[in-house]
Structures are given as structure tokens and as C-alpha cells.
Amino acid sequence: MSRFDVGATPIAGLAVVRRRPIGDARGSLTRLFCADELDAAGWHGPIAQINLTTTSERGTIRGMHFQHPPHAETKLVACLRGEVLDIVVDVRRGSPSFLRWHAERLSSVNGLALLVPKGCAHGFQSLVDNVEMLYFHSAAHVPDAEDGLNPLDPRLAIVWPLSPVSLSARDASRPLVGDGYEGVGE
């Protein structure tokens, strides 16, 4: 029996993963990752890193981050505590959904995760105080390969549900996407 239900999104390779806990009166067991089951959804290869983020204040925006090839990564992102609006922007050069975004509410209650393919920028806004997010990465973080989009870029037109209360200086200073932006290649 599969512990995950996987659904497609309008962005190729971006999948919504619903975890299916099993439980009884004592509590439950929830599988967070299974390489065999997630292979069909787009996870290929080992886990290179697992990261946990905490965000203390409702309305905080983190993102929109990605890594350039050859260090591009697939991510499986889940919310362990609280609730977020999770956003993915396709930055793959030549993609039919280039610079389009997709959002899902991830929470500790709904059991959803996002499988983010290589070549997509990822970020979120905390919808409550004290959020914890868990990230599985297919590649290690390489500072020289990291990049991102400005989450408030009007060209992206991301609809954040709350007024932003906190944004890192690095994310706020990312340049806006200009007409000549080509995205990332393979």
C-alpha cells in the first residue's frame, strides 16, 4: 500500500504529495519520505541534505530560492508545525510555464508536501506564528550556485495572502526580473 497520493500541477514536474498516516488510539505513523514511492513523482537519486527551518512571525516571506546547474536540486518540502502558503515559480528556460507560479497551503494538519523539480524557485509565507518546515534536498547547498527571485517582483505577480512583515535583506535585494531574463538551463 502506498503511503502517498501524488497529484499533478500546472507546472511540469511539480507534484503535490499527500502523506497518508496510519494510526489507532495510540497515535499514528506518517512516512515523510520513500525513494521507491516518490521515484514515479520525480524524485531520482539519494537525499543529499535534510534541513529544518523555523519561522517565528506570521506574514514572514522566505524565498524564492534555487540553485544553478550542475548543482540544481529537487526538493520535497513539508510543513511540520503551523501553516504556510508554499509557492513555486518555474524558471526553466523554454518551459511552457516559464515564470508562472503555483501555490499550495501546507500545514501540520493537511498532510501535504510539494515535490519541487530542478529549475524551479521555491519560497513560502507563514500564515501563523511559529512555523516549522522540513526540506529534503537531492543536492547539497553550494553557495556559489545559489540564486533567487525577488518575492515581491510585480512581474511575477505572486499573490501573498498577508501583508509581508519580514523579508531577509538578501531576498528583498534580489533584482526584479527584466525583459531579458532567460531563466536557467539544464
GROMACS .gro file of C-alpha atoms in nm:
model
  186
    1MET     CA    1   0.000   0.000   0.000
    2SER     CA    2   0.137   0.340  -0.096
    3ARG     CA    3   0.177   0.594   0.182
    4PHE     CA    4   0.149   0.884  -0.065
    5ASP     CA    5  -0.108   1.018  -0.308
    6VAL     CA    6   0.063   1.224  -0.577
    7GLY     CA    7  -0.116   1.490  -0.782
    8ALA     CA    8   0.000   1.693  -1.079
    9THR     CA    9   0.003   2.073  -1.101
   10PRO     CA   10   0.008   2.315  -1.397
   11ILE     CA   11   0.391   2.327  -1.370
   12ALA     CA   12   0.555   2.021  -1.525
   13GLY     CA   13   0.735   1.813  -1.264
   14LEU     CA   14   0.585   1.997  -0.966
   15ALA     CA   15   0.380   1.748  -0.767
   16VAL     CA   16   0.153   1.775  -0.464
   17VAL     CA   17   0.224   1.485  -0.230
   18ARG     CA   18  -0.037   1.387   0.030
   19ARG     CA   19   0.102   1.177   0.310
   20ARG     CA   20  -0.131   0.907   0.438
   21PRO     CA   21  -0.076   0.838   0.806
   22ILE     CA   22  -0.180   0.512   0.964
   23GLY     CA   23  -0.293   0.514   1.321
   24ASP     CA   24  -0.500   0.387   1.603
   25ALA     CA   25  -0.594   0.501   1.954
   26ARG     CA   26  -0.223   0.527   2.048
   27GLY     CA   27  -0.138   0.778   1.774
   28SER     CA   28  -0.008   0.749   1.419
   29LEU     CA   29   0.288   0.684   1.191
   30THR     CA   30   0.345   0.909   0.892
   31ARG     CA   31   0.605   0.828   0.629
   32LEU     CA   32   0.776   1.152   0.530
   33PHE     CA   33   0.994   1.012   0.251
   34CYS     CA   34   1.023   0.692   0.048
   35ALA     CA   35   1.258   0.691  -0.253
   36ASP     CA   36   1.080   0.396  -0.414
   37GLU     CA   37   0.734   0.553  -0.393
   38LEU     CA   38   0.844   0.906  -0.488
   39ASP     CA   39   1.052   0.799  -0.789
   40ALA     CA   40   0.743   0.800  -1.012
   41ALA     CA   41   0.666   1.155  -0.893
   42GLY     CA   42   1.009   1.284  -0.995
   43TRP     CA   43   1.249   1.214  -0.708
   44HIS     CA   44   1.555   1.044  -0.851
   45GLY     CA   45   1.866   0.964  -0.653
   46PRO     CA   46   1.967   0.995  -0.291
   47ILE     CA   47   1.890   1.256  -0.029
   48ALA     CA   48   2.194   1.485  -0.001
   49GLN     CA   49   2.062   1.712   0.277
   50ILE     CA   50   1.770   1.741   0.516
   51ASN     CA   51   1.701   2.089   0.656
   52LEU     CA   52   1.457   2.226   0.912
   53THR     CA   53   1.357   2.592   0.916
   54THR     CA   54   1.166   2.775   1.186
   55THR     CA   55   0.980   3.098   1.123
   56SER     CA   56   0.853   3.281   1.428
   57GLU     CA   57   0.630   3.554   1.285
   58ARG     CA   58   0.308   3.527   1.086
   59GLY     CA   59   0.339   3.703   0.748
   60THR     CA   60   0.712   3.632   0.703
   61ILE     CA   61   0.818   3.551   0.347
   62ARG     CA   62   1.114   3.323   0.273
   63GLY     CA   63   1.228   3.272  -0.085
   64MET     CA   64   1.226   3.246  -0.385
   65HIS     CA   65   1.540   3.027  -0.389
   66PHE     CA   66   1.703   2.783  -0.633
   67GLN     CA   67   2.047   2.656  -0.735
   68HIS     CA   68   2.201   2.674  -1.082
   69PRO     CA   69   2.315   2.360  -1.265
   70PRO     CA   70   2.514   2.147  -1.216
   71HIS     CA   71   2.404   2.191  -0.853
   72ALA     CA   72   2.031   2.218  -0.926
   73GLU     CA   73   1.822   2.028  -0.676
   74THR     CA   74   1.491   1.855  -0.638
   75LYS     CA   75   1.322   1.937  -0.305
   76LEU     CA   76   1.048   1.770  -0.106
   77VAL     CA   77   0.902   2.036   0.126
   78ALA     CA   78   0.663   1.973   0.415
   79CYS     CA   79   0.521   2.179   0.700
   80LEU     CA   80   0.562   2.009   1.038
   81ARG     CA   81   0.414   2.284   1.254
   82GLY     CA   82   0.175   2.562   1.163
   83GLU     CA   83   0.063   2.656   0.811
   84VAL     CA   84   0.224   2.824   0.508
   85LEU     CA   85   0.136   2.927   0.158
   86ASP     CA   86   0.408   2.749  -0.036
   87ILE     CA   87   0.500   2.899  -0.376
   88VAL     CA   88   0.695   2.754  -0.669
   89VAL     CA   89   0.800   2.959  -0.974
   90ASP     CA   90   0.918   2.786  -1.291
   91VAL     CA   91   1.248   2.942  -1.403
   92ARG     CA   92   1.339   2.675  -1.660
   93ARG     CA   93   1.440   2.832  -1.990
   94GLY     CA   94   1.198   2.721  -2.265
   95SER     CA   95   0.940   2.575  -2.025
   96PRO     CA   96   0.574   2.627  -2.126
   97SER     CA   97   0.511   2.754  -1.770
   98PHE     CA   98   0.821   2.981  -1.759
   99LEU     CA   99   0.784   3.246  -1.483
  100ARG     CA  100   0.442   3.113  -1.380
  101TRP     CA  101   0.383   3.024  -1.019
  102HIS     CA  102   0.178   2.766  -0.833
  103ALA     CA  103   0.074   2.779  -0.466
  104GLU     CA  104  -0.041   2.521  -0.213
  105ARG     CA  105  -0.128   2.555   0.152
  106LEU     CA  106   0.091   2.319   0.351
  107SER     CA  107   0.017   2.256   0.715
  108SER     CA  108   0.078   2.018   1.000
  109VAL     CA  109  -0.287   1.918   0.967
  110ASN     CA  110  -0.346   1.863   0.594
  111GLY     CA  111  -0.056   1.624   0.530
  112LEU     CA  112   0.052   1.789   0.204
  113ALA     CA  113   0.405   1.832   0.074
  114LEU     CA  114   0.542   1.969  -0.253
  115LEU     CA  115   0.792   1.788  -0.472
  116VAL     CA  116   0.976   2.078  -0.638
  117PRO     CA  117   1.167   1.991  -0.956
  118LYS     CA  118   1.507   2.121  -1.059
  119GLY     CA  119   1.483   2.462  -1.224
  120CYS     CA  120   1.206   2.596  -1.005
  121ALA     CA  121   1.237   2.867  -0.739
  122HIS     CA  122   1.075   2.793  -0.403
  123GLY     CA  123   0.951   3.005  -0.116
  124PHE     CA  124   0.667   3.044   0.131
  125GLN     CA  125   0.477   3.283   0.356
  126SER     CA  126   0.399   3.182   0.713
  127LEU     CA  127   0.026   3.206   0.780
  128VAL     CA  128   0.061   3.160   1.156
  129ASP     CA  129   0.332   3.220   1.416
  130ASN     CA  130   0.593   2.952   1.489
  131VAL     CA  131   0.612   2.753   1.166
  132GLU     CA  132   0.848   2.460   1.110
  133MET     CA  133   0.933   2.344   0.757
  134LEU     CA  134   1.121   2.027   0.663
  135TYR     CA  135   1.320   2.009   0.338
  136PHE     CA  136   1.467   1.701   0.170
  137HIS     CA  137   1.728   1.804  -0.093
  138SER     CA  138   1.868   1.592  -0.375
  139ALA     CA  139   2.187   1.802  -0.389
  140ALA     CA  140   2.397   1.974  -0.126
  141HIS     CA  141   2.381   2.350  -0.089
  142VAL     CA  142   2.655   2.522  -0.291
  143PRO     CA  143   2.678   2.894  -0.207
  144ASP     CA  144   2.828   2.985  -0.546
  145ALA     CA  145   2.535   2.816  -0.725
  146GLU     CA  146   2.253   2.973  -0.521
  147ASP     CA  147   2.023   3.231  -0.671
  148GLY     CA  148   1.671   3.356  -0.633
  149LEU     CA  149   1.392   3.580  -0.746
  150ASN     CA  150   1.258   3.881  -0.560
  151PRO     CA  151   0.939   3.751  -0.397
  152LEU     CA  152   0.772   4.092  -0.436
  153ASP     CA  153   0.857   4.127  -0.807
  154PRO     CA  154   0.549   4.275  -0.980
  155ARG     CA  155   0.626   4.080  -1.297
  156LEU     CA  156   0.582   3.752  -1.107
  157ALA     CA  157   0.260   3.887  -0.952
  158ILE     CA  158   0.265   3.638  -0.666
  159VAL     CA  159  -0.046   3.685  -0.453
  160TRP     CA  160   0.071   3.671  -0.094
  161PRO     CA  161  -0.230   3.632   0.137
  162LEU     CA  162  -0.088   3.852   0.415
  163SER     CA  163   0.100   4.180   0.411
  164PRO     CA  164   0.469   4.088   0.437
  165VAL     CA  165   0.604   4.160   0.787
  166SER     CA  166   0.954   4.023   0.743
  167LEU     CA  167   1.179   3.952   0.446
  168SER     CA  168   1.554   3.892   0.459
  169ALA     CA  169   1.779   4.166   0.321
  170ARG     CA  170   1.912   3.914   0.068
  171ASP     CA  171   1.565   3.826  -0.064
  172ALA     CA  172   1.449   4.189  -0.067
  173SER     CA  173   1.756   4.297  -0.263
  174ARG     CA  174   1.718   4.039  -0.540
  175PRO     CA  175   1.684   4.218  -0.873
  176LEU     CA  176   1.349   4.230  -1.049
  177VAL     CA  177   1.300   4.004  -1.350
  178GLY     CA  178   1.364   4.211  -1.659
  179ASP     CA  179   1.256   4.153  -2.018
  180GLY     CA  180   1.589   3.986  -2.092
  181TYR     CA  181   1.565   3.728  -1.812
  182GLU     CA  182   1.635   3.388  -1.966
  183GLY     CA  183   1.597   3.162  -1.666
  184VAL     CA  184   1.811   2.856  -1.604
  185GLY     CA  185   1.921   2.583  -1.842
  186GLU     CA  186   1.985   2.218  -1.780
   0.00000   0.00000   0.00000
